[in-house]
mmCIF file of C-alpha atoms in Angstrom:
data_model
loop_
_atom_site.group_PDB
_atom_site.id
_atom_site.type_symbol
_atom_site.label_atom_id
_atom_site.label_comp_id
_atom_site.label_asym_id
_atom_site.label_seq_id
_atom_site.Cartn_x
_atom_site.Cartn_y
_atom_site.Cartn_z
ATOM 1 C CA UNK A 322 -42.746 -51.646 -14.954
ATOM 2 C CA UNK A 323 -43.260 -47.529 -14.781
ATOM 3 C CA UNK A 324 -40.993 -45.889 -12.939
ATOM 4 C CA UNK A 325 -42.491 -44.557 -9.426
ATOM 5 C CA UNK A 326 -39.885 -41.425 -9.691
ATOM 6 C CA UNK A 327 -39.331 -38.053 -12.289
ATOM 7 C CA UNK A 328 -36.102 -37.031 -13.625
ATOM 8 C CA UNK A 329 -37.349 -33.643 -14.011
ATOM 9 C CA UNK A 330 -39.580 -31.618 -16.463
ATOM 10 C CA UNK A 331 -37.956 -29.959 -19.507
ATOM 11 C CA UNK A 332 -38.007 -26.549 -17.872
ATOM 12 C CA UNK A 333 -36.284 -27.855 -14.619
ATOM 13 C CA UNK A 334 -33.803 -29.280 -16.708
ATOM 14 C CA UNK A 335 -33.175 -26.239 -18.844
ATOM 15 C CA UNK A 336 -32.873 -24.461 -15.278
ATOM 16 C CA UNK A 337 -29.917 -27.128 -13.947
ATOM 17 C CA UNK A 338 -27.973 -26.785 -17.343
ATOM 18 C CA UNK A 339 -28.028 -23.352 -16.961
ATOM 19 C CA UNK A 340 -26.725 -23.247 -13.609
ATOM 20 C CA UNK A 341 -24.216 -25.305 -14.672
ATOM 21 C CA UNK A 342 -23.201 -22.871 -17.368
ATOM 22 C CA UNK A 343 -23.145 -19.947 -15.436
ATOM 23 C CA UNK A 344 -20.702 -21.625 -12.831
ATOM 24 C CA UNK A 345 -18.623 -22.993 -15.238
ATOM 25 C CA UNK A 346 -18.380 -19.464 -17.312
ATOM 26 C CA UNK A 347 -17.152 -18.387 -13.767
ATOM 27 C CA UNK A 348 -14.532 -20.808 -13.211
ATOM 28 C CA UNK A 349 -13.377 -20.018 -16.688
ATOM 29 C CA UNK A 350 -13.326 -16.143 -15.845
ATOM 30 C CA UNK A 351 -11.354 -16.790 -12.586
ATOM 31 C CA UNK A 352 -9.117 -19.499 -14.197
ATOM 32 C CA UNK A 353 -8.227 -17.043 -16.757
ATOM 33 C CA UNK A 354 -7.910 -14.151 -14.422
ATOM 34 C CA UNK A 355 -5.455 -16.066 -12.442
ATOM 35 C CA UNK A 356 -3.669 -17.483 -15.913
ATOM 36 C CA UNK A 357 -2.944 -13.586 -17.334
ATOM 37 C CA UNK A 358 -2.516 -11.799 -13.872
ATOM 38 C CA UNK A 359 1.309 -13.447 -14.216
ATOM 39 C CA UNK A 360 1.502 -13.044 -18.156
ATOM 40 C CA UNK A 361 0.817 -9.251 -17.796
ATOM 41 C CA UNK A 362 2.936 -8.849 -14.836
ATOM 42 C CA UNK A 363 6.121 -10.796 -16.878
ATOM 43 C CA UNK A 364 5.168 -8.403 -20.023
ATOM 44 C CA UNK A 365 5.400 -5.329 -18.081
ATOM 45 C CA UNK A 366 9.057 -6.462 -16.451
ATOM 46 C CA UNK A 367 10.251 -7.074 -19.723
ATOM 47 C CA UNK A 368 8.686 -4.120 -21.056
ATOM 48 C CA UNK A 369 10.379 -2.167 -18.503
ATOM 49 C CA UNK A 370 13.110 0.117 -19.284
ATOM 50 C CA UNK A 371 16.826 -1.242 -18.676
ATOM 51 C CA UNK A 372 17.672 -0.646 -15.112
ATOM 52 C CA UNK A 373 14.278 -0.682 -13.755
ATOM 53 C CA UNK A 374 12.928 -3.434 -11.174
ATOM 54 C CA UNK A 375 9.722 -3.134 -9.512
ATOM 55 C CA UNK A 376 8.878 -4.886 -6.353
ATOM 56 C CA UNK A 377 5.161 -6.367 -5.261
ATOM 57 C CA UNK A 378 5.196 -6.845 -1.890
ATOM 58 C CA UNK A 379 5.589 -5.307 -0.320
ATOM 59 C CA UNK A 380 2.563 -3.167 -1.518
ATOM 60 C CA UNK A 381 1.856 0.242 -0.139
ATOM 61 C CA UNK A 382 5.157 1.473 1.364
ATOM 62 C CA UNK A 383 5.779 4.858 3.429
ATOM 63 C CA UNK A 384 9.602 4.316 4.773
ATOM 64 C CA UNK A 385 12.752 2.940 3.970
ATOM 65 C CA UNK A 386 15.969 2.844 5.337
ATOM 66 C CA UNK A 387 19.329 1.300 4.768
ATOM 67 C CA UNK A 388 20.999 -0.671 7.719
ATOM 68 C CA UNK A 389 24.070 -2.162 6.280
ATOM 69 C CA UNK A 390 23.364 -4.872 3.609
ATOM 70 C CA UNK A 391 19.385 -4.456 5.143
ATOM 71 C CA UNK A 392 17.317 -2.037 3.278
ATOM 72 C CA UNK A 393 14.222 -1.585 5.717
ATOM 73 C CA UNK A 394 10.730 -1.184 4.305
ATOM 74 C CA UNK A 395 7.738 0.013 6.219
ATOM 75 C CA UNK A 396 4.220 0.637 5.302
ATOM 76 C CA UNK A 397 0.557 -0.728 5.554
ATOM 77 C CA UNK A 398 1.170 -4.417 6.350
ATOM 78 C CA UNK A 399 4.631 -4.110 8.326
ATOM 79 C CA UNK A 400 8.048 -4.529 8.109
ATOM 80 C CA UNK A 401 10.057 -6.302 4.684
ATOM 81 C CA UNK A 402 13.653 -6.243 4.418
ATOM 82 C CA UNK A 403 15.699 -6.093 0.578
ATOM 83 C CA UNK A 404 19.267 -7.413 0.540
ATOM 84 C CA UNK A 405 19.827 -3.862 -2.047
ATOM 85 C CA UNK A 406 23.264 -4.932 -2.746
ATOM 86 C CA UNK A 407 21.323 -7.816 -4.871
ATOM 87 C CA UNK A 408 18.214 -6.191 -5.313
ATOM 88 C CA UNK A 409 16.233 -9.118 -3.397
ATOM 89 C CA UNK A 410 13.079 -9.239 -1.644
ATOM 90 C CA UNK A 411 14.694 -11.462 1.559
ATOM 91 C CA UNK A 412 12.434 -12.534 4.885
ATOM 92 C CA UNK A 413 12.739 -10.919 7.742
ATOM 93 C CA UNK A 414 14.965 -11.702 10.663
ATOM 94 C CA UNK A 415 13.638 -13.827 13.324
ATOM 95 C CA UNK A 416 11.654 -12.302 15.751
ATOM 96 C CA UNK A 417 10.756 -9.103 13.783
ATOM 97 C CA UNK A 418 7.704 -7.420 14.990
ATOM 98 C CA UNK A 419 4.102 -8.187 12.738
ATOM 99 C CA UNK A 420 3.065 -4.558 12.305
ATOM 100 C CA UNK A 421 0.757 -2.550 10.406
ATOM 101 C CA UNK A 422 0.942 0.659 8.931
ATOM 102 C CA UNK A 423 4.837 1.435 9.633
ATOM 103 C CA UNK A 424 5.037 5.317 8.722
ATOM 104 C CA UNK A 425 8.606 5.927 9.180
ATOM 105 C CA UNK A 426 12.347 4.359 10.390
ATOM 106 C CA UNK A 427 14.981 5.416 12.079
ATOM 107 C CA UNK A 428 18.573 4.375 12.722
ATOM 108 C CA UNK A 429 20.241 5.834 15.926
ATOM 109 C CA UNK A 430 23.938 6.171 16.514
ATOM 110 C CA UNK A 431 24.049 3.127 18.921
ATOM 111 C CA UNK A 432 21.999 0.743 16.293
ATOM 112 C CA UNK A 433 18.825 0.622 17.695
ATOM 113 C CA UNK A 434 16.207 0.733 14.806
ATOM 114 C CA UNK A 435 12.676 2.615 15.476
ATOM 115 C CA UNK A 436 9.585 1.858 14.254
ATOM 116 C CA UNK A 437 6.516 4.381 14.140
ATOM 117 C CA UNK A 438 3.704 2.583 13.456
ATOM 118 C CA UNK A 439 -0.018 2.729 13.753
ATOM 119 C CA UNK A 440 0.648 0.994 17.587
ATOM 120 C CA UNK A 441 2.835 3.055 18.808
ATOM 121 C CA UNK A 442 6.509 3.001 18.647
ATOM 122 C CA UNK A 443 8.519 -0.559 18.203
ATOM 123 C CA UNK A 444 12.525 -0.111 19.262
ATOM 124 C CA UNK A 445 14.834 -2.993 18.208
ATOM 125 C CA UNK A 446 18.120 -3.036 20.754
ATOM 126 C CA UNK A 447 20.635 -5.847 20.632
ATOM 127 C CA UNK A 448 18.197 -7.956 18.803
ATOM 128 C CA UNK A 449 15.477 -7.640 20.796
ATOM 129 C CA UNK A 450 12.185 -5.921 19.777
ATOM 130 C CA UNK A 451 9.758 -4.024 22.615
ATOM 131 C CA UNK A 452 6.633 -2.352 21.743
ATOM 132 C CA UNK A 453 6.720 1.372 23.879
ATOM 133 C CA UNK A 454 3.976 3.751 24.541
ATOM 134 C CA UNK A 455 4.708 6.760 21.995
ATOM 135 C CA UNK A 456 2.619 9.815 24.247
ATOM 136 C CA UNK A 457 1.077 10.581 21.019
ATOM 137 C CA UNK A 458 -0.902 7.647 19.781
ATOM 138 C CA UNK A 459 -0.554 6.042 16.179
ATOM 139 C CA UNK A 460 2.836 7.497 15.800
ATOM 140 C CA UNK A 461 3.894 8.828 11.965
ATOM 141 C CA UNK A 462 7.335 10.110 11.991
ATOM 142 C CA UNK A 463 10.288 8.978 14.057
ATOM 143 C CA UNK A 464 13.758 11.358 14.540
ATOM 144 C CA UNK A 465 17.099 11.182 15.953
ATOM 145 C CA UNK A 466 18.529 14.553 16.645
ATOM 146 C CA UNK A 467 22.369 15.324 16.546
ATOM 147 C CA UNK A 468 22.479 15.438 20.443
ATOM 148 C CA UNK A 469 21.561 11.896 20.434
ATOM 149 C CA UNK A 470 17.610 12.362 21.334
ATOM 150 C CA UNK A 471 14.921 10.617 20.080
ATOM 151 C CA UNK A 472 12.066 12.651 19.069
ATOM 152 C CA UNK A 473 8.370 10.782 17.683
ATOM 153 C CA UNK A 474 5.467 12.667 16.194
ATOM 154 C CA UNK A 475 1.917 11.431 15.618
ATOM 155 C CA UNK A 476 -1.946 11.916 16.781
ATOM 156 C CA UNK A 477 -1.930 13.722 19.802
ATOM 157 C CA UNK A 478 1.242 16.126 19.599
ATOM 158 C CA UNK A 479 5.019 15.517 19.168
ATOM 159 C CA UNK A 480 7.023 13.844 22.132
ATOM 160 C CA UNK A 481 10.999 13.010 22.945
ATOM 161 C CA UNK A 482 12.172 9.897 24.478
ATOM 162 C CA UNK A 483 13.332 10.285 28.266
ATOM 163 C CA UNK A 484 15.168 6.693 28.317
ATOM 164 C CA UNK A 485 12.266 4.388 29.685
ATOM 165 C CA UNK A 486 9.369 6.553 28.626
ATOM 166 C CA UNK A 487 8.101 9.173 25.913
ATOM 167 C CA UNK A 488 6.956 12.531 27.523
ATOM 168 C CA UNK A 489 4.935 15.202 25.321
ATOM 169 C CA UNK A 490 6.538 18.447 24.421
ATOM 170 C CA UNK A 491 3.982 19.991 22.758
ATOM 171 C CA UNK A 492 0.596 18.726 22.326
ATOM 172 C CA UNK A 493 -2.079 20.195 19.237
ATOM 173 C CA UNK A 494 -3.160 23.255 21.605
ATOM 174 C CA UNK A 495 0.279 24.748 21.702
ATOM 175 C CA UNK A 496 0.955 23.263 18.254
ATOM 176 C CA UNK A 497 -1.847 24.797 16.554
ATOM 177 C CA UNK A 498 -2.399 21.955 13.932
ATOM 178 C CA UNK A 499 -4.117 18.387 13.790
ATOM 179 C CA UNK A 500 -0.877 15.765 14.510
ATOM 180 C CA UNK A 501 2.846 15.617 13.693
ATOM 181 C CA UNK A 502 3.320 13.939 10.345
ATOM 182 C CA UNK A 503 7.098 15.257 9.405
ATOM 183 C CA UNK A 504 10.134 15.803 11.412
ATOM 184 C CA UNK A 505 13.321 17.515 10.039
ATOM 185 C CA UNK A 506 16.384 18.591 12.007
ATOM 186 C CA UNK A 507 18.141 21.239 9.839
ATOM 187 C CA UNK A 508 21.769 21.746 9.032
ATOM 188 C CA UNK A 509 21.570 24.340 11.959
ATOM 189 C CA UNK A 510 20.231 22.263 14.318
ATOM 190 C CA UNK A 511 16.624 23.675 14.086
ATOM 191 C CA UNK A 512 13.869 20.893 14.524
ATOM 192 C CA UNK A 513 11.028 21.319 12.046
ATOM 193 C CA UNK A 514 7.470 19.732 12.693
ATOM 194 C CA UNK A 515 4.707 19.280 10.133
ATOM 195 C CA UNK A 516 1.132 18.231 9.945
ATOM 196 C CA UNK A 517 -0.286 17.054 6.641
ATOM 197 C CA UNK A 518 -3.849 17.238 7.853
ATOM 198 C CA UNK A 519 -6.161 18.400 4.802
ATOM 199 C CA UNK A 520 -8.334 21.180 7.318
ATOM 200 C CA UNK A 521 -5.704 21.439 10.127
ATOM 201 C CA UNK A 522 -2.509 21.129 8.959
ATOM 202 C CA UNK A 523 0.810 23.391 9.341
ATOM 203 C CA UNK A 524 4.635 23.548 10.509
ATOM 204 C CA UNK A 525 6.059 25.044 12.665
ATOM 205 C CA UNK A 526 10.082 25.334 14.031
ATOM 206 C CA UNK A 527 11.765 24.705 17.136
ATOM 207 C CA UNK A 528 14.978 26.798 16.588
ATOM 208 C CA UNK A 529 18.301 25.170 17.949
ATOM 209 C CA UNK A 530 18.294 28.093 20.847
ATOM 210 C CA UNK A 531 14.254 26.775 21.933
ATOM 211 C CA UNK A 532 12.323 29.361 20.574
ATOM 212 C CA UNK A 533 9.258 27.999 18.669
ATOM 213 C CA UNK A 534 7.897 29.916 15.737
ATOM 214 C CA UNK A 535 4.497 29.249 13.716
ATOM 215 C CA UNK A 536 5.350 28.828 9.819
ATOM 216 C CA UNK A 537 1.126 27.499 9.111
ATOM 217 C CA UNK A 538 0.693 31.331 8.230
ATOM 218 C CA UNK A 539 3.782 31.842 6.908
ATOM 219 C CA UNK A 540 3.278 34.309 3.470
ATOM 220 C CA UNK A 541 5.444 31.898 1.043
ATOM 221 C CA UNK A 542 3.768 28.803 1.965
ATOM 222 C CA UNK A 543 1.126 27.778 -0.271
ATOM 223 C CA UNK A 544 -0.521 25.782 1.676
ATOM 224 C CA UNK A 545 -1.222 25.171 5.190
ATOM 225 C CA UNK A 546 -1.205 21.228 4.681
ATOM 226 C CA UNK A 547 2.782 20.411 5.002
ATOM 227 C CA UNK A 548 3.088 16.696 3.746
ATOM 228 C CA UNK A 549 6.967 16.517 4.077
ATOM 229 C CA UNK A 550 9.898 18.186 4.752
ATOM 230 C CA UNK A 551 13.430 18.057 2.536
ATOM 231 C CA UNK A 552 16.690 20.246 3.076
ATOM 232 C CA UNK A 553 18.957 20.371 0.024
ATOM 233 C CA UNK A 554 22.365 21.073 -0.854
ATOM 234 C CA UNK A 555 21.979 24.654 -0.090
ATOM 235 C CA UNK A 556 20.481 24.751 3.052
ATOM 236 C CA UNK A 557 16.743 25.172 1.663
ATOM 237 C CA UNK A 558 14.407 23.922 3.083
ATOM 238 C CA UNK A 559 11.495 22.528 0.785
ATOM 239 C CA UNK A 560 7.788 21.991 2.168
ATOM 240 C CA UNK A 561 6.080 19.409 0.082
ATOM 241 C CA UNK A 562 2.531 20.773 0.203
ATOM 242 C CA UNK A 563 -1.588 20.793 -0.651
ATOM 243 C CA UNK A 564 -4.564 19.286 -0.727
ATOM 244 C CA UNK A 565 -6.807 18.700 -3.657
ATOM 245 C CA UNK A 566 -5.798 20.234 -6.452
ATOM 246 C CA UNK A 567 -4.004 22.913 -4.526
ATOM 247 C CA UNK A 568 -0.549 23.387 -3.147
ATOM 248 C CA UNK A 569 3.117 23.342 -4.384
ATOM 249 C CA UNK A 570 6.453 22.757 -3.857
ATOM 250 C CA UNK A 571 7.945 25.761 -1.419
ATOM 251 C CA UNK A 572 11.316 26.587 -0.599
ATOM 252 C CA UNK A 573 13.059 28.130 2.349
ATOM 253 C CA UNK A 574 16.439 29.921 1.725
ATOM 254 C CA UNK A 575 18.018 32.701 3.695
ATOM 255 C CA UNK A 576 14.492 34.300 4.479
ATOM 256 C CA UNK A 577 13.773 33.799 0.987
ATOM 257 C CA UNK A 578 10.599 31.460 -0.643
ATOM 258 C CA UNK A 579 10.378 30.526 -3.802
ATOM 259 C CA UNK A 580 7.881 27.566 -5.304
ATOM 260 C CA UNK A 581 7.030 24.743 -8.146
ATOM 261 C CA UNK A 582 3.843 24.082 -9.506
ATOM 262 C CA UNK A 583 2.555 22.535 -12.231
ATOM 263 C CA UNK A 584 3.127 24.938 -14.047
ATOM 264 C CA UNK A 585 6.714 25.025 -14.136
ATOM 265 C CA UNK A 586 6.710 21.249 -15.148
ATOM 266 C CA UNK A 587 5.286 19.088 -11.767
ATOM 267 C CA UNK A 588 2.722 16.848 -12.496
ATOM 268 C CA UNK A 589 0.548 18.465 -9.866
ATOM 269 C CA UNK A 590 0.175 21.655 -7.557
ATOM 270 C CA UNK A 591 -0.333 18.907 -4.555
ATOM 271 C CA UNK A 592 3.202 17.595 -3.577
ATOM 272 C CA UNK A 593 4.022 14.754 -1.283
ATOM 273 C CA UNK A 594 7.332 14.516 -1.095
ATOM 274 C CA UNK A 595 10.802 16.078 -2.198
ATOM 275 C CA UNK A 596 13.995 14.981 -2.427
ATOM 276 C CA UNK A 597 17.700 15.720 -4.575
ATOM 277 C CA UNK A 598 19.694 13.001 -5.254
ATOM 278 C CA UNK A 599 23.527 12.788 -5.024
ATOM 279 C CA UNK A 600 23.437 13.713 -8.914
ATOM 280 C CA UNK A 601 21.656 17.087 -8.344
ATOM 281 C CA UNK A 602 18.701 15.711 -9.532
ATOM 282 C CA UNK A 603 15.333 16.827 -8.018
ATOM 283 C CA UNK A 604 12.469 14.309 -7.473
ATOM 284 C CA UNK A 605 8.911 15.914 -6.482
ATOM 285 C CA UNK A 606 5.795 13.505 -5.941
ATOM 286 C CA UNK A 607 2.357 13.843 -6.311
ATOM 287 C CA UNK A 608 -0.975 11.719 -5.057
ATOM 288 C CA UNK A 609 -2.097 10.860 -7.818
ATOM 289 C CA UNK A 610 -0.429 12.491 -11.034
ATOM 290 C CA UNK A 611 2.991 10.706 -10.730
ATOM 291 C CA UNK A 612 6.552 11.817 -9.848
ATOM 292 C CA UNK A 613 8.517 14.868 -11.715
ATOM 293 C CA UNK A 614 12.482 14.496 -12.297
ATOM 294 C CA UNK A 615 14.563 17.424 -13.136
ATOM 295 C CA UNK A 616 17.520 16.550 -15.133
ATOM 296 C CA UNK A 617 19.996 18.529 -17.025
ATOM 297 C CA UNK A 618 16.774 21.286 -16.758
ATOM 298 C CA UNK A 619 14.053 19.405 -18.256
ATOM 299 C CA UNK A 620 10.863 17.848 -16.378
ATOM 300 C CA UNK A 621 9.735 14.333 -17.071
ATOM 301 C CA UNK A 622 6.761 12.780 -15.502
ATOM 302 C CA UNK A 623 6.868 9.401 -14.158
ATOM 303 C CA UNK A 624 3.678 6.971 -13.862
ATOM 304 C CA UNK A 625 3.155 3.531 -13.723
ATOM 305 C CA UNK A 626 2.272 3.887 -17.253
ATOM 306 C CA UNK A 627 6.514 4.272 -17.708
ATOM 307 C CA UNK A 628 6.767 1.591 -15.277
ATOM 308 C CA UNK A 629 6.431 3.110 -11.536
ATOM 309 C CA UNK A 630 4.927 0.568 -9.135
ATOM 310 C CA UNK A 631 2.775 3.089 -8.003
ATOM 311 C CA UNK A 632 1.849 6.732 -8.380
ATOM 312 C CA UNK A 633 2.691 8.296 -5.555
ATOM 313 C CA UNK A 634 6.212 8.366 -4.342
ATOM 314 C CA UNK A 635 6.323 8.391 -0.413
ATOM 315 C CA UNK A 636 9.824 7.923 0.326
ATOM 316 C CA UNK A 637 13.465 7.585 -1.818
ATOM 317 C CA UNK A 638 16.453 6.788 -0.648
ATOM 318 C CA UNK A 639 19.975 5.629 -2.699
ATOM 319 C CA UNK A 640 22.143 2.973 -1.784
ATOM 320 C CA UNK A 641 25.883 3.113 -2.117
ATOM 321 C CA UNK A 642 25.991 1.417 -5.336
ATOM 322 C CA UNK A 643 24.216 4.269 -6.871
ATOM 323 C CA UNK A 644 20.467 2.485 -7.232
ATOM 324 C CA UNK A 645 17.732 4.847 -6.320
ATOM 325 C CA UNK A 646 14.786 2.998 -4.306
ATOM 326 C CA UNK A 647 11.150 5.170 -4.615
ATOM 327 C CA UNK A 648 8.629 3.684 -2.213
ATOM 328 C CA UNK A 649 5.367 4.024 -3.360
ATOM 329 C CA UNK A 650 1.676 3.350 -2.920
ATOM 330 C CA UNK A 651 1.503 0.245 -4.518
ATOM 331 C CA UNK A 652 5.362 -1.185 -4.326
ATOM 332 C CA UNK A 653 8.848 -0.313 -4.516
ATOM 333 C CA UNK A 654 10.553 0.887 -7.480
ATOM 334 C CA UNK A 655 14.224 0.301 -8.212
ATOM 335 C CA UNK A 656 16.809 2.456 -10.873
ATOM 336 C CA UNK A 657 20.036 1.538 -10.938
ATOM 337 C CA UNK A 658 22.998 3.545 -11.222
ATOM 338 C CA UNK A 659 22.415 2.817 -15.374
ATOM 339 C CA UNK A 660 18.867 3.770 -16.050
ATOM 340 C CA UNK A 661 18.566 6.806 -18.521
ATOM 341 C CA UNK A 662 16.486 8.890 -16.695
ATOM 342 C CA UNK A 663 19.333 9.581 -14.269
ATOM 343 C CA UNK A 664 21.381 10.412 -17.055
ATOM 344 C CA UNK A 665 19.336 13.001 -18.828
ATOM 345 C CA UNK A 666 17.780 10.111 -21.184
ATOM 346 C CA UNK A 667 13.533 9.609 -20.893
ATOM 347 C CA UNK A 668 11.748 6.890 -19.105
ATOM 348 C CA UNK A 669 11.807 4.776 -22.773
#
C-alpha cells in the first residue's frame, strides 16, 4: 500500500544534513574552546617565572589596600578580598557592599574603610556598610589627611567629609580642570589634586597654609593630563602623565623638574602610575605598552607576554612579607619577596 506521506526530496535532505553539520562543527568549536581555555591558562602558570602568581578575578582592578590579614581589591565589578599572607583569593565578609567600578580605598585611623566608587562613596564602620552622597558624583579617589579629615574627589569637583555629610571645596570652575582623579597629601602636609581627563585635565596644590596654586601650566610638566600622583623617598613628587602617545614621567624636587620617557628606557611617553618600592626600585606603568622596573640601573619591560595579568598597572602595593601586588587591567599580579626581577635578575 503507497505511502500517503514524503520523507523529503534529495535536496531537502542534503539541506537537514547540512544543518546538522554546521551545528555540530559549532558544538565542537565551543567544546574545544572551553576544553583549552583551562589547558592554556595551567601552561602559562607553569610557564610563569618562580615567584610569580597571577590572579583572574578579580579582572580589571584600580585599588588595593591592606587591612590586616585582608588585602582589599577594588575595580570594575566591586569589592574581592586576598588573605596575602597565603596568597588566596577568599570571599568577602558578610554583608559587603555589591559595587561596581571601585576606583580607590582608604583606611582611616579609627578603621573605617572607604569606598569610591562609581555610586558614590560606601563607608564601612563597626561592621556596618552605608552608601553616602559624595558632593561630587561617581567618586574616583578617596584620602585621609594627617589631621584626621576625609577628603573624596570625582565628577563634579573635590569635597571633604563634615561628619554626616560631604560639602564641596572646590568645584571644576575654581579648579580649572574636568574632575578629581588623584589625591596626594605630601610629606609637608600639602594636598595635591589631579585630573586625568585627556582635553581637560591638570593638578593643582592646596599648600598646608591654604593657598591654592595651579600646576596644569606648570613649565616641567609634560602634560596637562595628570593620571597619578607618587612622592618618593626624597620628597619628589612624581606626576604620572599623557595622553596618546604623549606624556612622561615628571618629577617635583626642591623647585626642581626633571622627567622619563621612553626614551630613557619606559615603555611609553604616556604613564599611569608610579611608584618605589621598599628596595629602591622604581615601577612606572603605561596603557598599553606594559610596566618599566628600574633595578640596579637597568630598565626591563614587563607584559603579559613575561607573565603580567594585564598591561597596565593601576595600583601596587607590598605586603609585610615582602610580596609586591600590581593591580592591573585584566587581574592581579603577585611577586614574592624571591622573584628575580626584584633582585636585579630578568622576568625569565
Amino acid at each position: 500500500m503507497p505511502l500517503s506521506g514524503r520523507s523529503g526530496t534529495p535536496g531537502e535532505s542534503r539541506r537537514w544534513r547540512s544543518a546538522w553539520q554546521f551545528a555540530l562543527a559549532i558544538f565542537a568549536i565551543l567544546a574545544l574552546s572551553f576544553a583549552v581555555d583551562p589547558l592554556v591558562e595551567s601552561f602559562r602558570k607553569r610557564s610563569l617565572e618562580s615567584g610569580w602568581q597571577r590572579f583572574r578575578p578579580p579582572h580589571e582592578t584600580s585599588t588595593l589596600l591592606r587591612e590586616g590579614a585582608r588585602l582589599w581589591s577594588g575595580g570594575r565589578d566591586g569589592l574581592a578580598v586576598f588573605d596575602w599572607s597565603k596568597a588566596e583569593l577568599r570571599a568577602a565578609p558578610e554583608g559587603t557592599p555589591s559595587l561596581e567600578r571601585v576606583r580607590a580605598l582608604a583606611l582611616d585611623r579609627k578603621g573605617d574603610l572607604w569606598a569610591a566608587h562609581s555610586g558614590g562613596v560606601e563607608r564601612r564602620v563597626q561592621g556596618q556598610w552605608m552608601r553616602l552622597d559624595s558632593a561630587v558624583g561617581p567618586a574616583a579617589a578617596v584620602l585621609e589627611r594627617r589631621n584626621g579629615e576625609i577628603w573624596v574627589g570625582g565628577e563634579k569637583g573635590l569635597a571633604r567629609w563634615r561628619g554626616d555629610h560631604f560639602e564641596i571645596v572646590r568645584d571644576l570652575s575654581a579648579l580649572g580642570f574636568e574632575g578629581v582623579d588623584a589625591l596626594l597629601e605630601d610629606r609637608a602636609g600639602n594636598l595635591w589634586v589631579a585630573s586625568a581627563h585627556p582635553l581637560r585635565g591638570g593638578a593643582g596644590l592646596l599648600t598646608a597654609t591654604g593657598v591654592w596654586q595651579d600646576f596644569t601650566h606648570a613649565a616641567g610638566l609634560a602634560h596637562p593630563t595628570v593620571n597619578s600622583f607618587f612622592e618618593d623617598r626624597e620628597g619628589g613628587v612624581w606626576f604620572a602623565t599623557g595622553f596618546g602617545r604623549q606624556g612622561a614621567a615628571c618629577r617635583l624636587l626642591d623647585g626642581a623638574w626633571t622627567r622619563l620617557t621612553k626614551a630613557d628606557g619606559l615603555a611609553s611617553d604616556r604613564t599611569r602610575l608610579i611608584f618605589e618600592d621598599r628596595r629602591g626600585h622604581l615601577w612606572v606603568s603605561s596603557e598599553v605598552d606594559g610596566t618599566a622596573v628600574r633595578v640596579e640601573g637597568r630598565w626591563h619591560v614587563l607584559t603579559p607576554r613575561e607573565g603580567m595579568t594585564g598591561w597596565e598597572v593601576k595600583c601596587a602595593l607590598e605586603t609585610p612579607d615582602g610580596a609586591l601586588w600590581l593591580a592591573t587591567e585584566d587581574g592581579v599580579t603577585r611577586m614574592d619577596a624571591s622573584a628575580a626581577i626584584l633582585h636585579g635578575g630578568t622576568a625569565r
